Amino acid sequence: MRSVRALFALLLTLALPRPAQASFEDAGFGPRDVAMGGAFCAVADDPGVLAYNPASLGQASSLETSMAYLRQFHIPSGESDRDSTRAAVVVPLRQEILNGALAFDVRYDRRTNVGGDRAIGIMYGTRGLKETERGGVDFGGGLKLLTSSFDTGGKSGTKLALDLGGLYRFSDRYAFGASLLNFGSPKFGADRAPLVIKVGVAEQMRGVIFAVDFTKRESSMGTGGQHTMALGF
């Protein structure tokens, strides 16, 4: 009887979702993108796009700043327990050589009873790199300096990672985006900043944006590889 109970307890433990405790999870930027479930890869009218697709930055038409604080118990990769503070500024550039937008991003995550993560990033997205009859194609990228520390054990350190993305606007209403986040998957001991691949489509209709994203994450601390879908408006 005891062996049956032990087996049942083991199966129940394995069935329960594990908390997402990895460094630099794609936990979102602010209230808007989080409320949309993270379906932001093809959205292009908010500074928060830098957390999803740097190619969308180039659509900024004026200087934009944004600050956000999130107390998160669930993120796209699973259950969580973290405080996230983030600030960004997006600066449009309208030069012959640099036609797009430059962004600066600062992030601090506090993972309860695990540790803290800091990131400083600089990103750039083009504007009208390749124009088509009804839209255009743009690309973007960013370099991030990631620093992770742990409350007990673990290996603290500072590493570099890249974000890359593309945006295809095939009409005034529709856009398709794809991005690669945390390229290089920097490791911090047994932990790592997980590599994330995103693709998404967005439709703008009468001032309302409808979006769907598909995301693939590699395995990281406490979680295996994942595939998720998000819908938002």
CSV table of C-alpha atoms in Angstrom, one decimal:
chain,number,residue,atom,x,y,z
A,1,MET,CA,0.0,0.0,0.0
A,2,ARG,CA,2.8,2.4,0.8
A,3,SER,CA,4.5,1.7,-2.5
A,4,VAL,CA,1.2,2.5,-4.3
A,5,ARG,CA,0.9,5.8,-2.4
A,6,ALA,CA,4.5,6.6,-3.1
A,7,LEU,CA,4.0,5.9,-6.8
A,8,PHE,CA,0.9,8.1,-6.8
A,9,ALA,CA,2.7,11.0,-5.1
A,10,LEU,CA,5.5,10.7,-7.6
A,11,LEU,CA,3.2,10.8,-10.6
A,12,LEU,CA,1.3,13.7,-9.1
A,13,THR,CA,4.5,15.7,-8.6
A,14,LEU,CA,5.6,15.0,-12.2
A,15,ALA,CA,2.2,16.1,-13.5
A,16,LEU,CA,2.2,19.4,-11.6
A,17,PRO,CA,3.6,22.4,-13.7
A,18,ARG,CA,7.1,23.3,-12.6
A,19,PRO,CA,7.8,27.0,-11.9
A,20,ALA,CA,9.7,28.9,-14.6
A,21,GLN,CA,12.8,30.1,-12.8
A,22,ALA,CA,15.3,30.4,-15.5
A,23,SER,CA,17.3,33.6,-16.0
A,24,PHE,CA,16.0,36.1,-18.6
A,25,GLU,CA,12.8,34.3,-19.5
A,26,ASP,CA,10.6,36.0,-22.1
A,27,ALA,CA,8.4,37.4,-19.4
A,28,GLY,CA,7.2,40.5,-21.3
A,29,PHE,CA,7.7,44.2,-21.0
A,30,GLY,CA,4.6,45.9,-19.6
A,31,PRO,CA,0.9,45.7,-18.9
A,32,ARG,CA,-0.2,45.9,-22.6
A,33,ASP,CA,1.8,43.1,-24.1
A,34,VAL,CA,1.3,40.9,-21.0
A,35,ALA,CA,-2.4,41.4,-21.2
A,36,MET,CA,-2.2,40.3,-24.9
A,37,GLY,CA,-0.6,37.0,-23.7
A,38,GLY,CA,2.7,38.0,-25.3
A,39,ALA,CA,1.3,38.0,-28.8
A,40,PHE,CA,3.5,40.9,-29.8
A,41,CYS,CA,6.0,39.7,-32.3
A,42,ALA,CA,4.2,41.4,-35.3
A,43,VAL,CA,3.0,44.5,-33.3
A,44,ALA,CA,4.8,47.7,-34.2
A,45,ASP,CA,3.2,50.6,-32.2
A,46,ASP,CA,4.6,50.2,-28.7
A,47,PRO,CA,8.1,50.5,-27.1
A,48,GLY,CA,7.4,47.1,-25.6
A,49,VAL,CA,8.1,45.4,-29.0
A,50,LEU,CA,11.8,45.4,-28.1
A,51,ALA,CA,11.1,42.5,-25.8
A,52,TYR,CA,9.7,40.5,-28.7
A,53,ASN,CA,11.0,41.6,-32.1
A,54,PRO,CA,13.7,44.4,-32.6
A,55,ALA,CA,12.6,44.7,-36.2
A,56,SER,CA,9.4,46.4,-35.1
A,57,LEU,CA,11.2,49.3,-33.5
A,58,GLY,CA,11.7,51.1,-36.9
A,59,GLN,CA,8.0,51.9,-37.1
A,60,ALA,CA,8.3,54.4,-34.2
A,61,SER,CA,7.4,57.9,-35.5
A,62,SER,CA,8.5,60.0,-32.5
A,63,LEU,CA,10.6,59.8,-29.3
A,64,GLU,CA,9.0,57.3,-26.9
A,65,THR,CA,9.8,56.3,-23.4
A,66,SER,CA,8.2,53.6,-21.2
A,67,MET,CA,8.6,52.2,-17.7
A,68,ALA,CA,6.9,49.3,-16.2
A,69,TYR,CA,6.8,47.2,-13.0
A,70,LEU,CA,5.2,43.7,-13.1
A,71,ARG,CA,4.5,41.3,-10.2
A,72,GLN,CA,4.3,38.1,-12.1
A,73,PHE,CA,2.9,34.7,-10.9
A,74,HIS,CA,2.6,33.3,-14.4
A,75,ILE,CA,4.5,33.9,-17.6
A,76,PRO,CA,4.3,32.3,-21.0
A,77,SER,CA,6.8,29.6,-20.1
A,78,GLY,CA,4.8,28.6,-16.9
A,79,GLU,CA,4.2,29.5,-13.3
A,80,SER,CA,6.5,32.0,-11.9
A,81,ASP,CA,7.2,34.2,-8.8
A,82,ARG,CA,9.1,37.3,-9.8
A,83,ASP,CA,9.2,41.1,-9.7
A,84,SER,CA,10.1,42.6,-13.1
A,85,THR,CA,11.1,46.3,-13.6
A,86,ARG,CA,11.9,47.6,-17.0
A,87,ALA,CA,12.5,50.9,-18.7
A,88,ALA,CA,13.2,51.8,-22.4
A,89,VAL,CA,13.6,54.8,-24.7
A,90,VAL,CA,13.1,54.6,-28.5
A,91,VAL,CA,14.7,57.3,-30.6
A,92,PRO,CA,13.6,57.6,-34.3
A,93,LEU,CA,16.5,58.2,-36.8
A,94,ARG,CA,15.7,59.7,-40.2
A,95,GLN,CA,19.0,59.8,-41.9
A,96,GLU,CA,20.0,58.5,-45.3
A,97,ILE,CA,22.2,55.9,-43.8
A,98,LEU,CA,20.3,55.2,-40.6
A,99,ASN,CA,16.6,55.3,-41.3
A,100,GLY,CA,14.8,53.5,-38.4
A,101,ALA,CA,14.9,53.7,-34.6
A,102,LEU,CA,17.4,53.1,-31.9
A,103,ALA,CA,16.4,51.8,-28.5
A,104,PHE,CA,17.9,51.5,-25.1
A,105,ASP,CA,16.6,49.0,-22.6
A,106,VAL,CA,17.2,48.3,-18.9
A,107,ARG,CA,15.7,45.4,-17.1
A,108,TYR,CA,15.9,44.0,-13.6
A,109,ASP,CA,14.1,40.7,-12.5
A,110,ARG,CA,14.0,39.5,-9.0
A,111,ARG,CA,13.2,35.7,-8.8
A,112,THR,CA,11.9,35.0,-5.3
A,113,ASN,CA,14.2,32.8,-3.3
A,114,VAL,CA,16.3,32.2,-6.4
A,115,GLY,CA,18.3,35.3,-7.5
A,116,GLY,CA,18.3,38.4,-9.6
A,117,ASP,CA,18.9,39.2,-13.2
A,118,ARG,CA,20.0,42.5,-14.8
A,119,ALA,CA,20.1,43.3,-18.5
A,120,ILE,CA,21.2,46.4,-20.5
A,121,GLY,CA,20.5,46.4,-24.2
A,122,ILE,CA,20.9,48.5,-27.3
A,123,MET,CA,18.8,47.7,-30.3
A,124,TYR,CA,18.1,49.1,-33.8
A,125,GLY,CA,15.3,48.5,-36.3
A,126,THR,CA,15.1,49.6,-39.9
A,127,ARG,CA,12.3,51.6,-41.5
A,128,GLY,CA,11.4,50.9,-45.1
A,129,LEU,CA,14.5,48.9,-45.8
A,130,LYS,CA,12.7,47.2,-48.7
A,131,GLU,CA,9.5,48.8,-49.8
A,132,THR,CA,6.8,46.8,-51.7
A,133,GLU,CA,3.6,48.0,-53.4
A,134,ARG,CA,1.5,47.7,-50.3
A,135,GLY,CA,4.0,47.4,-47.5
A,136,GLY,CA,7.7,46.6,-46.8
A,137,VAL,CA,10.3,44.5,-45.2
A,138,ASP,CA,12.4,45.5,-42.2
A,139,PHE,CA,15.1,43.9,-40.0
A,140,GLY,CA,16.4,44.6,-36.5
A,141,GLY,CA,18.9,43.4,-34.0
A,142,GLY,CA,20.2,44.1,-30.5
A,143,LEU,CA,23.1,43.4,-28.2
A,144,LYS,CA,22.4,42.6,-24.5
A,145,LEU,CA,24.7,42.5,-21.5
A,146,LEU,CA,23.2,40.0,-19.1
A,147,THR,CA,24.2,39.7,-15.4
A,148,SER,CA,22.7,37.0,-13.2
A,149,SER,CA,23.3,36.2,-9.5
A,150,PHE,CA,21.9,33.6,-7.1
A,151,ASP,CA,20.8,33.8,-3.5
A,152,THR,CA,22.5,30.5,-2.6
A,153,GLY,CA,24.8,28.5,-4.8
A,154,GLY,CA,24.8,28.9,-8.5
A,155,LYS,CA,27.4,30.7,-10.6
A,156,SER,CA,27.0,34.4,-11.0
A,157,GLY,CA,28.4,36.1,-14.1
A,158,THR,CA,28.0,38.5,-17.0
A,159,LYS,CA,27.5,37.4,-20.5
A,160,LEU,CA,26.5,38.8,-24.0
A,161,ALA,CA,23.4,37.7,-26.0
A,162,LEU,CA,21.9,38.8,-29.3
A,163,ASP,CA,18.3,39.4,-30.4
A,164,LEU,CA,17.4,39.3,-34.1
A,165,GLY,CA,14.2,39.9,-36.0
A,166,GLY,CA,12.3,40.6,-39.2
A,167,LEU,CA,9.0,42.3,-40.0
A,168,TYR,CA,7.0,42.0,-43.2
A,169,ARG,CA,4.1,44.4,-43.7
A,170,PHE,CA,2.1,43.0,-46.5
A,171,SER,CA,-0.7,45.6,-46.3
A,172,ASP,CA,-1.8,48.5,-44.2
A,173,ARG,CA,-3.7,46.0,-42.0
A,174,TYR,CA,-1.5,42.9,-41.8
A,175,ALA,CA,2.0,42.2,-40.6
A,176,PHE,CA,4.1,39.1,-40.1
A,177,GLY,CA,7.0,39.0,-37.7
A,178,ALA,CA,9.7,36.5,-36.7
A,179,SER,CA,12.5,36.8,-34.1
A,180,LEU,CA,15.3,35.0,-32.4
A,181,LEU,CA,15.9,36.0,-28.7
A,182,ASN,CA,18.8,35.2,-26.4
A,183,PHE,CA,20.9,34.0,-29.3
A,184,GLY,CA,24.0,32.4,-27.8
A,185,SER,CA,22.0,31.0,-24.9
A,186,PRO,CA,24.5,32.3,-22.3
A,187,LYS,CA,24.9,30.0,-19.3
A,188,PHE,CA,25.2,30.9,-15.7
A,189,GLY,CA,26.3,27.6,-14.1
A,190,ALA,CA,23.3,25.1,-14.3
A,191,ASP,CA,21.1,28.0,-15.5
A,192,ARG,CA,20.9,29.7,-18.8
A,193,ALA,CA,19.0,32.4,-20.7
A,194,PRO,CA,16.9,30.2,-22.9
A,195,LEU,CA,17.0,30.6,-26.7
A,196,VAL,CA,13.5,31.7,-27.9
A,197,ILE,CA,12.1,31.6,-31.5
A,198,LYS,CA,8.9,33.5,-32.2
A,199,VAL,CA,6.7,34.0,-35.2
A,200,GLY,CA,3.5,36.0,-35.3
A,201,VAL,CA,0.8,37.7,-37.3
A,202,ALA,CA,-1.1,40.9,-36.5
A,203,GLU,CA,-4.1,42.6,-38.0
A,204,GLN,CA,-5.1,46.2,-37.3
A,205,MET,CA,-8.8,46.9,-37.9
A,206,ARG,CA,-10.6,50.1,-36.8
A,207,GLY,CA,-7.9,51.0,-34.2
A,208,VAL,CA,-7.9,47.5,-32.7
A,209,ILE,CA,-5.0,45.1,-33.1
A,210,PHE,CA,-5.6,41.3,-33.2
A,211,ALA,CA,-2.5,39.2,-32.9
A,212,VAL,CA,-1.4,35.5,-32.7
A,213,ASP,CA,2.1,34.3,-31.8
A,214,PHE,CA,3.8,30.9,-31.8
A,215,THR,CA,6.8,30.4,-29.6
A,216,LYS,CA,9.5,27.7,-29.2
A,217,ARG,CA,11.7,27.8,-26.1
A,218,GLU,CA,14.7,25.6,-25.4
A,219,SER,CA,15.0,23.9,-22.0
A,220,SER,CA,16.2,25.9,-19.1
A,221,MET,CA,16.3,25.9,-15.3
A,222,GLY,CA,13.3,23.9,-14.0
A,223,THR,CA,11.5,23.5,-17.4
A,224,GLY,CA,11.9,21.5,-20.5
A,225,GLY,CA,11.6,22.7,-24.1
A,226,GLN,CA,8.2,24.3,-24.8
A,227,HIS,CA,5.9,25.2,-27.7
A,228,THR,CA,3.2,27.8,-26.9
A,229,MET,CA,0.6,29.8,-28.8
A,230,ALA,CA,-0.8,33.2,-27.7
A,231,LEU,CA,-3.8,35.2,-28.9
A,232,GLY,CA,-4.4,38.8,-28.0
A,233,PHE,CA,-6.1,42.0,-28.9
